[in-house]
XYZ file of C-alpha atoms in Angstrom:
574
model
C 69.247 -34.335 -239.220
C 72.056 -34.235 -236.651
C 72.856 -37.747 -235.456
C 74.957 -38.433 -232.371
C 75.555 -41.770 -230.689
C 77.938 -42.926 -227.938
C 81.203 -44.312 -229.280
C 80.311 -47.678 -227.705
C 77.568 -47.913 -230.359
C 78.951 -45.798 -233.194
C 82.186 -47.800 -233.505
C 80.449 -51.160 -233.908
C 79.595 -52.833 -237.193
C 76.063 -53.650 -236.022
C 73.975 -51.080 -237.916
C 71.092 -51.582 -240.327
C 68.320 -49.499 -241.869
C 64.589 -50.033 -241.467
C 61.432 -49.046 -243.280
C 57.776 -48.910 -242.261
C 55.833 -51.293 -244.498
C 52.216 -52.516 -244.307
C 51.749 -55.966 -242.809
C 49.628 -58.072 -245.163
C 48.214 -60.052 -242.215
C 46.649 -57.250 -240.196
C 47.129 -54.124 -242.323
C 49.262 -52.439 -239.670
C 52.716 -51.033 -240.382
C 55.749 -53.176 -239.521
C 59.367 -52.073 -239.096
C 61.251 -54.144 -241.679
C 65.088 -54.258 -241.340
C 67.321 -53.825 -244.417
C 70.997 -54.409 -245.204
C 72.515 -50.926 -245.851
C 74.913 -52.288 -248.487
C 72.728 -54.667 -250.507
C 69.259 -53.193 -249.998
C 67.926 -56.648 -249.168
C 65.982 -57.511 -246.050
C 68.264 -58.019 -243.069
C 68.257 -60.582 -240.285
C 68.919 -59.731 -236.655
C 70.848 -63.004 -236.321
C 73.139 -62.740 -239.371
C 76.112 -60.337 -238.921
C 76.684 -60.355 -242.694
C 73.542 -58.224 -243.013
C 74.908 -55.492 -240.725
C 77.296 -52.650 -241.503
C 78.911 -49.513 -240.084
C 77.027 -46.477 -238.850
C 78.412 -44.374 -241.728
C 77.148 -46.868 -244.311
C 73.738 -47.052 -242.647
C 73.412 -43.247 -242.549
C 74.429 -42.976 -246.216
C 71.947 -45.687 -247.260
C 69.155 -44.062 -245.264
C 69.672 -40.738 -247.023
C 70.151 -42.228 -250.479
C 67.325 -44.782 -250.433
C 64.942 -42.921 -248.100
C 64.672 -45.587 -245.411
C 62.509 -44.653 -242.438
C 65.362 -44.880 -239.946
C 68.472 -46.521 -238.527
C 68.692 -49.646 -236.390
C 71.276 -51.091 -234.006
C 71.456 -54.902 -233.730
C 72.406 -56.620 -230.481
C 74.981 -59.342 -231.144
C 75.726 -62.526 -229.241
C 78.595 -62.029 -226.782
C 78.488 -58.331 -227.667
C 78.482 -57.203 -224.054
C 75.556 -54.813 -224.499
C 72.002 -55.101 -223.199
C 69.106 -52.901 -224.290
C 66.035 -51.960 -222.259
C 62.925 -51.019 -224.252
C 60.133 -49.271 -222.322
C 56.938 -48.741 -224.319
C 54.409 -45.942 -223.761
C 56.351 -44.459 -220.841
C 56.727 -40.861 -222.059
C 54.240 -38.099 -222.821
C 55.148 -36.953 -226.319
C 54.001 -33.380 -225.690
C 55.248 -32.704 -222.152
C 58.144 -35.169 -221.914
C 56.790 -36.481 -218.596
C 57.913 -40.055 -217.777
C 55.843 -42.724 -216.059
C 56.837 -44.244 -212.713
C 58.585 -47.247 -214.299
C 60.946 -45.150 -216.430
C 61.608 -42.760 -213.549
C 62.445 -45.575 -211.142
C 64.915 -47.216 -213.543
C 66.696 -44.027 -214.626
C 66.903 -42.556 -211.131
C 68.429 -45.751 -209.799
C 70.674 -46.650 -212.762
C 71.296 -43.735 -215.196
C 72.837 -44.620 -218.579
C 72.633 -43.522 -222.228
C 68.929 -43.303 -223.072
C 67.254 -42.541 -226.404
C 63.753 -41.371 -227.156
C 62.107 -43.848 -229.539
C 60.916 -42.819 -233.037
C 57.321 -42.576 -231.771
C 58.389 -40.153 -229.040
C 56.473 -42.185 -226.453
C 59.065 -44.848 -225.595
C 62.649 -45.082 -224.365
C 65.683 -47.230 -225.209
C 68.280 -47.589 -222.425
C 71.697 -49.224 -222.956
C 73.943 -50.951 -220.395
C 77.246 -52.830 -220.632
C 76.643 -56.357 -219.369
C 74.868 -59.650 -219.991
C 71.295 -60.898 -219.619
C 70.829 -61.755 -215.931
C 68.168 -64.438 -216.446
C 65.702 -65.926 -218.937
C 62.739 -63.899 -220.099
C 62.806 -60.816 -222.323
C 59.403 -59.209 -222.079
C 56.640 -58.333 -219.645
C 53.514 -56.940 -221.298
C 52.113 -55.755 -217.978
C 55.029 -53.426 -217.206
C 55.796 -52.573 -220.844
C 59.487 -53.364 -220.287
C 61.618 -55.528 -222.604
C 65.283 -56.567 -222.294
C 67.507 -57.932 -225.087
C 71.176 -58.890 -225.495
C 71.110 -60.524 -228.955
C 68.930 -61.431 -231.957
C 66.973 -58.146 -231.778
C 67.449 -54.621 -233.035
C 66.423 -51.213 -231.709
C 65.156 -48.455 -233.991
C 67.569 -45.596 -233.297
C 67.074 -41.821 -233.306
C 70.211 -40.371 -231.695
C 67.872 -38.157 -229.639
C 69.254 -38.504 -226.116
C 66.779 -38.080 -223.277
C 67.634 -34.804 -221.485
C 69.406 -35.362 -218.186
C 70.773 -38.810 -219.052
C 74.496 -39.587 -219.633
C 76.085 -39.474 -223.084
C 77.861 -42.765 -222.373
C 76.772 -46.359 -221.732
C 77.097 -47.281 -218.065
C 78.514 -50.526 -216.706
C 76.038 -52.957 -215.193
C 76.365 -52.481 -211.446
C 73.331 -54.536 -210.559
C 70.994 -52.601 -212.831
C 70.079 -55.460 -215.162
C 69.328 -57.947 -212.386
C 67.196 -55.364 -210.569
C 65.286 -54.370 -213.712
C 64.735 -58.014 -214.667
C 63.530 -58.962 -211.190
C 61.154 -56.021 -210.861
C 59.911 -55.435 -214.421
C 60.584 -58.560 -216.565
C 60.267 -61.637 -214.372
C 56.778 -63.113 -214.261
C 55.159 -63.317 -210.875
C 53.731 -66.834 -210.704
C 50.036 -67.153 -209.970
C 48.800 -69.858 -207.712
C 45.467 -71.407 -208.648
C 42.844 -71.111 -205.916
C 39.940 -73.349 -205.067
C 36.787 -71.481 -204.120
C 33.958 -73.716 -203.063
C 31.904 -70.770 -201.832
C 31.943 -68.545 -204.911
C 29.474 -65.987 -203.590
C 31.736 -64.393 -200.984
C 34.581 -62.174 -202.219
C 36.037 -59.920 -199.538
C 37.389 -56.642 -200.866
C 38.508 -54.925 -197.644
C 42.159 -53.816 -197.326
C 44.513 -56.234 -195.599
C 45.087 -55.919 -191.870
C 48.626 -55.634 -190.479
C 48.556 -59.313 -189.551
C 47.342 -60.360 -193.012
C 50.065 -58.309 -194.695
C 52.773 -60.003 -192.627
C 51.263 -63.430 -193.275
C 51.156 -62.912 -197.040
C 54.555 -61.207 -197.288
C 56.218 -64.022 -195.326
C 54.955 -66.627 -197.821
C 55.175 -64.609 -201.057
C 57.619 -65.332 -203.870
C 60.149 -62.878 -202.403
C 59.562 -64.043 -198.813
C 63.236 -64.743 -198.099
C 64.215 -61.149 -198.810
C 61.229 -59.794 -196.878
C 61.958 -61.930 -193.820
C 65.611 -60.834 -193.719
C 64.653 -57.167 -194.026
C 61.875 -57.511 -191.448
C 64.380 -58.991 -188.998
C 66.852 -56.173 -189.698
C 69.401 -58.414 -191.442
C 69.903 -56.056 -194.375
C 73.502 -57.131 -195.041
C 72.397 -60.758 -195.471
C 69.696 -59.529 -197.853
C 72.457 -58.123 -200.078
C 71.987 -54.368 -199.598
C 75.084 -52.109 -199.521
C 73.497 -49.695 -197.021
C 70.674 -49.701 -194.495
C 69.035 -46.733 -196.215
C 68.580 -48.794 -199.391
C 67.254 -51.662 -197.292
C 64.788 -49.275 -195.598
C 63.452 -48.206 -199.002
C 63.218 -51.819 -200.225
C 61.136 -52.883 -197.216
C 58.909 -49.813 -197.573
C 58.314 -50.686 -201.253
C 57.139 -54.152 -200.214
C 54.862 -52.642 -197.580
C 53.541 -50.162 -200.172
C 52.579 -53.071 -202.439
C 50.765 -55.063 -199.744
C 49.058 -52.069 -198.095
C 47.876 -50.426 -201.308
C 50.254 -47.493 -200.597
C 48.571 -46.803 -197.242
C 51.225 -44.521 -195.739
C 49.909 -44.722 -192.176
C 49.833 -48.519 -192.264
C 53.297 -48.660 -193.851
C 54.716 -46.464 -191.095
C 53.056 -48.535 -188.378
C 54.435 -51.772 -189.777
C 57.942 -50.420 -190.370
C 58.204 -49.291 -186.743
C 57.670 -52.921 -185.719
C 60.446 -54.200 -188.011
C 64.073 -54.867 -187.170
C 65.136 -51.995 -189.453
C 63.492 -49.306 -187.304
C 65.979 -46.913 -185.657
C 66.048 -43.415 -184.171
C 66.966 -41.934 -187.549
C 63.414 -42.730 -188.729
C 62.010 -39.758 -186.776
C 64.955 -37.407 -187.422
C 64.168 -34.264 -189.451
C 65.864 -34.810 -192.777
C 64.678 -31.914 -194.930
C 64.261 -28.150 -194.765
C 60.522 -28.672 -195.056
C 60.552 -30.440 -191.708
C 59.991 -33.893 -193.216
C 61.636 -36.708 -191.296
C 63.829 -39.420 -192.791
C 60.972 -41.880 -192.334
C 58.432 -39.657 -194.102
C 60.797 -39.143 -197.052
C 61.457 -42.872 -197.314
C 57.740 -43.687 -197.260
C 56.997 -41.028 -199.905
C 59.771 -42.381 -202.133
C 58.491 -45.954 -201.797
C 54.962 -44.878 -202.709
C 56.305 -43.009 -205.750
C 58.355 -45.884 -207.208
C 55.865 -48.683 -206.441
C 53.770 -49.083 -209.584
C 51.543 -52.065 -208.775
C 49.680 -52.797 -205.545
C 47.906 -55.824 -204.135
C 44.144 -55.994 -203.851
C 41.936 -58.871 -202.819
C 39.911 -58.522 -206.003
C 42.951 -58.816 -208.267
C 44.378 -61.814 -206.428
C 42.136 -64.337 -208.171
C 40.806 -62.708 -211.342
C 41.308 -66.090 -213.054
C 41.609 -69.262 -210.988
C 41.403 -73.012 -211.461
C 38.870 -75.175 -209.640
C 37.661 -78.735 -210.292
C 38.865 -78.909 -213.887
C 37.696 -75.461 -215.044
C 38.922 -71.885 -215.155
C 36.770 -69.332 -213.335
C 36.642 -65.538 -213.480
C 35.927 -63.330 -210.484
C 34.412 -59.901 -211.024
C 33.463 -58.035 -207.890
C 31.362 -60.470 -205.899
C 30.396 -62.625 -208.880
C 32.262 -65.772 -209.899
C 31.560 -67.666 -213.121
C 33.210 -70.442 -215.210
C 34.824 -69.518 -218.521
C 36.075 -72.967 -219.667
C 35.304 -76.652 -219.205
C 39.004 -77.551 -219.313
C 42.365 -76.674 -217.794
C 45.710 -76.292 -219.550
C 48.818 -78.348 -218.875
C 51.822 -76.732 -220.640
C 54.027 -78.856 -222.897
C 56.338 -76.344 -224.581
C 56.566 -72.741 -225.754
C 58.507 -72.018 -228.953
C 59.587 -68.399 -229.311
C 60.753 -67.054 -232.683
C 61.749 -63.548 -233.739
C 58.212 -62.277 -234.235
C 55.743 -64.863 -232.920
C 55.269 -67.569 -230.316
C 53.863 -71.089 -230.614
C 52.486 -72.886 -227.548
C 51.692 -76.591 -227.310
C 49.612 -77.761 -224.366
C 47.410 -80.611 -223.196
C 43.831 -79.437 -222.654
C 42.205 -81.620 -219.994
C 38.407 -81.546 -219.815
C 36.239 -81.985 -216.723
C 35.756 -85.603 -217.891
C 39.551 -86.129 -217.941
C 39.696 -86.232 -221.741
C 43.072 -84.974 -222.990
C 43.488 -83.052 -226.247
C 46.896 -81.787 -227.333
C 46.564 -78.437 -229.097
C 49.023 -75.996 -230.625
C 48.284 -72.270 -230.389
C 49.922 -69.214 -231.904
C 49.812 -65.998 -229.887
C 47.470 -64.511 -232.508
C 44.907 -67.238 -231.735
C 44.079 -65.293 -228.563
C 43.253 -62.102 -230.502
C 39.510 -62.746 -230.416
C 36.980 -65.299 -229.216
C 36.182 -66.693 -232.662
C 39.811 -67.540 -233.460
C 40.252 -69.123 -230.042
C 37.098 -71.231 -230.412
C 38.163 -72.333 -233.891
C 41.325 -73.800 -232.376
C 39.376 -75.528 -229.602
C 36.939 -77.054 -232.109
C 39.610 -78.160 -234.554
C 39.421 -81.846 -233.579
C 36.620 -82.125 -231.023
C 33.415 -80.568 -229.739
C 34.333 -81.379 -226.123
C 36.267 -78.160 -225.445
C 34.249 -75.087 -224.518
C 34.974 -71.413 -223.833
C 32.148 -69.323 -222.314
C 33.815 -66.020 -221.390
C 33.996 -62.581 -222.979
C 36.778 -60.910 -224.979
C 38.040 -59.353 -221.758
C 38.014 -62.723 -219.995
C 40.065 -64.197 -222.850
C 42.689 -61.475 -222.435
C 42.930 -62.272 -218.717
C 43.131 -66.003 -219.460
C 45.987 -65.331 -221.876
C 47.881 -63.513 -219.133
C 47.191 -66.355 -216.698
C 48.467 -68.949 -219.189
C 51.607 -66.930 -219.976
C 52.652 -67.085 -216.320
C 52.568 -70.883 -216.180
C 55.789 -72.897 -216.159
C 56.648 -73.570 -219.822
C 59.554 -75.457 -221.359
C 60.884 -72.761 -223.694
C 62.618 -73.364 -227.021
C 63.902 -71.176 -229.820
C 61.735 -71.315 -232.934
C 62.761 -70.996 -236.592
C 60.525 -70.665 -239.626
C 62.507 -72.655 -242.177
C 63.725 -76.228 -241.937
C 67.502 -76.332 -242.317
C 70.850 -75.499 -240.738
C 71.348 -72.678 -238.231
C 74.016 -71.278 -235.954
C 72.767 -71.927 -232.433
C 74.790 -71.502 -229.270
C 78.052 -71.120 -231.222
C 77.477 -74.365 -233.133
C 75.734 -75.359 -236.347
C 72.576 -77.445 -235.918
C 70.065 -79.045 -238.272
C 66.498 -78.073 -237.339
C 63.088 -79.408 -238.405
C 59.639 -79.807 -236.852
C 60.786 -83.237 -235.622
C 63.646 -81.768 -233.579
C 67.272 -80.775 -234.024
C 70.733 -82.392 -234.074
C 74.309 -81.133 -234.115
C 77.453 -82.646 -235.654
C 77.890 -86.236 -234.520
C 74.148 -86.799 -234.339
C 73.745 -85.396 -230.827
C 70.195 -84.220 -230.118
C 69.699 -80.488 -229.456
C 66.650 -79.964 -227.254
C 66.083 -76.192 -227.251
C 65.438 -75.303 -230.920
C 62.751 -76.474 -233.368
C 60.868 -75.397 -236.505
C 57.438 -73.813 -236.010
C 54.624 -76.115 -237.174
C 52.816 -73.456 -239.233
C 55.785 -73.140 -241.612
C 56.025 -76.861 -242.298
C 55.604 -77.232 -246.071
C 58.605 -79.148 -247.386
C 58.807 -82.341 -245.312
C 61.649 -84.778 -244.725
C 62.347 -87.929 -242.718
C 66.059 -87.191 -242.260
C 65.881 -87.453 -238.462
C 63.986 -90.747 -238.550
C 66.700 -92.809 -240.260
C 69.855 -94.092 -238.595
C 73.113 -92.522 -239.897
C 74.885 -94.560 -242.572
C 78.146 -96.285 -241.672
C 81.353 -95.743 -243.643
C 80.982 -99.187 -245.217
C 77.399 -98.463 -246.272
C 78.460 -95.177 -247.867
C 81.198 -96.929 -249.875
C 78.716 -99.522 -251.132
C 76.137 -96.847 -251.911
C 78.742 -94.800 -253.768
C 79.544 -97.693 -256.066
C 75.877 -98.119 -256.927
C 75.331 -94.419 -257.565
C 78.394 -94.025 -259.792
C 77.336 -97.019 -261.879
C 73.811 -95.671 -262.259
C 74.742 -93.282 -265.086
C 77.835 -91.828 -266.683
C 80.183 -90.747 -263.837
C 80.687 -87.281 -265.314
C 76.935 -86.679 -265.012
C 76.476 -88.420 -261.676
C 79.362 -86.597 -259.976
C 77.978 -83.211 -261.052
C 74.541 -84.061 -259.693
C 75.874 -85.421 -256.387
C 78.188 -82.422 -255.929
C 75.196 -80.106 -256.270
C 73.179 -82.247 -253.831
C 76.026 -82.178 -251.291
C 76.286 -78.416 -251.725
C 72.702 -78.012 -250.525
C 73.853 -78.997 -247.036
C 76.330 -76.122 -246.837
C 74.096 -73.425 -248.340
C 73.913 -71.488 -245.029
C 77.732 -71.329 -244.979
C 77.860 -70.222 -248.601
C 75.260 -67.526 -247.965
C 77.287 -66.127 -245.060
C 80.242 -65.873 -247.448
C 78.148 -64.101 -250.079
C 78.229 -67.046 -252.515
C 75.060 -67.617 -254.538
C 73.828 -71.189 -254.986
C 72.905 -72.331 -258.532
C 69.814 -74.124 -259.812
C 70.157 -77.691 -261.067
C 68.446 -78.454 -264.379
C 68.407 -82.022 -265.709
C 68.073 -81.699 -269.477
C 67.850 -84.574 -271.930
C 65.761 -86.453 -274.423
C 62.839 -88.643 -273.433
C 64.094 -91.837 -271.819
C 67.464 -90.357 -270.823
C 66.786 -90.956 -267.111
C 65.893 -87.471 -265.893
C 62.904 -88.523 -263.789
C 64.666 -91.663 -262.558
C 67.654 -89.609 -261.400
C 65.358 -87.205 -259.597
C 63.297 -89.946 -257.934
C 65.980 -92.571 -257.213
C 69.110 -90.501 -256.560
C 68.260 -86.943 -255.514
C 65.010 -87.518 -253.609
C 66.379 -90.229 -251.249
C 69.321 -88.039 -250.184
C 66.881 -85.517 -248.700
C 64.520 -88.250 -247.404
C 61.646 -86.555 -249.215
C 58.643 -88.167 -250.844
C 57.104 -85.316 -252.819
C 57.923 -84.066 -256.317
C 55.674 -81.492 -257.947
C 54.995 -81.385 -261.647
C 55.995 -77.969 -262.995
C 52.490 -77.580 -264.416
C 50.930 -77.928 -260.951
C 52.804 -75.265 -258.998
C 51.378 -71.834 -258.233
C 52.943 -68.580 -257.096
C 51.630 -69.301 -253.593
C 53.061 -72.829 -253.334
C 56.403 -71.641 -254.720
C 56.604 -68.857 -252.162
C 55.485 -71.090 -249.288
C 57.964 -73.854 -250.063
C 60.798 -71.391 -250.646
C 60.294 -70.049 -247.129
C 59.938 -73.542 -245.668
C 63.596 -74.633 -245.890
C 67.082 -73.155 -246.260
C 68.516 -76.560 -247.176
C 66.131 -78.862 -249.074
C 65.492 -77.764 -252.671
C 62.120 -77.457 -254.372
C 61.988 -80.515 -256.599
C 60.018 -80.243 -259.860
C 59.522 -82.573 -262.788
C 58.169 -82.140 -266.336
C 59.399 -78.577 -266.848
C 58.507 -78.141 -270.526
C 58.109 -74.393 -271.201
C 56.324 -74.856 -274.517
C 53.584 -76.929 -272.860
C 53.024 -74.675 -269.838
C 50.442 -71.879 -269.763
C 52.069 -68.491 -270.380
C 51.124 -67.028 -266.985
C 52.236 -70.153 -265.114
C 55.455 -70.222 -267.121
C 56.175 -66.616 -266.187
C 55.670 -67.422 -262.493
C 58.278 -70.189 -262.749
C 60.753 -68.072 -264.711
C 60.432 -65.231 -262.224
C 61.151 -67.710 -259.454
C 64.206 -69.072 -261.239
C 65.602 -65.560 -261.493
């Protein structure tokens, strides 16, 4: 296979391999990243797992990986746009979203491995928060993600990566940024008007919409103040807004535009050999690039009223919950999202619940979460209503945090922080607000963040006690290993393996006492498992639960452990 990439990508040491593997949770295939040099699973946040393009290509051919991947690095100066299901695999025809982006801001663009998506690259930085919009199918990433690469450039696009000349902000505003819904009270639920908006209604809504400032400036003809480099671009922008509100009614768009401050003689000037005027061409272009349109029916598909959520369908309106949701926080990790919210019933009862995105997959899972601690929360809608409710909830104002699976130490915002389900701190004990461990991965627990830091004097006193507890040569070795646990992430980045600690001695030599009275308190843990009680599942779960705190086991006596259980432990030790 002939592989060709722009030098801006090919010369970077940000390449990995990936392989399609079945997901044990849902049976579907997942794209698992691999380190080209070690053959181990790779992380999109650890540069030590990435390599050169040549090494990735060689590993792919030698070890039969499914494909190559390019990882976006922090401060790397590159941003990737991923557009799903935008290309007909057989004809190559693009949807309106892809056409609008590439016509306005052409840059190096690849066809995805499926043949139905596109990856576009720009030089620049993320313009705002938010990476994904499921409605438009557009995603935007600058770090901590990787793209599956093909080297198959989309015909007609440049072979280089273009500078960001406003492209990223425009794409984010139009295809990533959530448009906030406003809950509506409907006391008369029987009347739902579905007629198109009148000219007066369009102006009223446009002047109070989220982008009302831009609309008002364009309507008054103040296109320079609106930030447009030319009046022609401003004309198209206003026509796109009119296309949205009018449902692409060309006659109504033309009538409204003629009443705006942008109207000029050029509007009726023949601008094409076909006899089309400048105005007709501008209206046609606006209709072509405008993907979504307003309709009265879609305005309030889900709305809040008197402590419930309602669904409108045609002229019918019906309740789907007996509660409303008040967001607390949204924790976003590499491959899943956790949401915590207060659910307030019609009787003003408040229940704090934590959801994973998969809890909205079907009604039964959603109801199981609602009924976890009470029978007061009810959902009465269909599967389709639940999908709409999920979209409604996603557009609420959430406090967003970064989520990690394992308790431990991470590089975050160019600093090292300690993270657990209780929160996070950096050096000096300063609290870090925007990163936390996901609740579902909480297995190994610790109270480290609960206790006040020890003073220098307390450490000196404690050191004297510890060193007098046993022979110093033994104690120092144990404490050095314990201290090393707190720098394991640094050692891993340097390729240094961390050893096991085995306390071996005769009965009564103090093994259990050392474990319980010296090692355990350092990690502020309270749980020690007997080696005879662990299973393959608990070993795996606790291993994934922390990158810092060790799995503490007592009574490891191979001769007294069942053969199968012993083999599980030995395999783990390896």
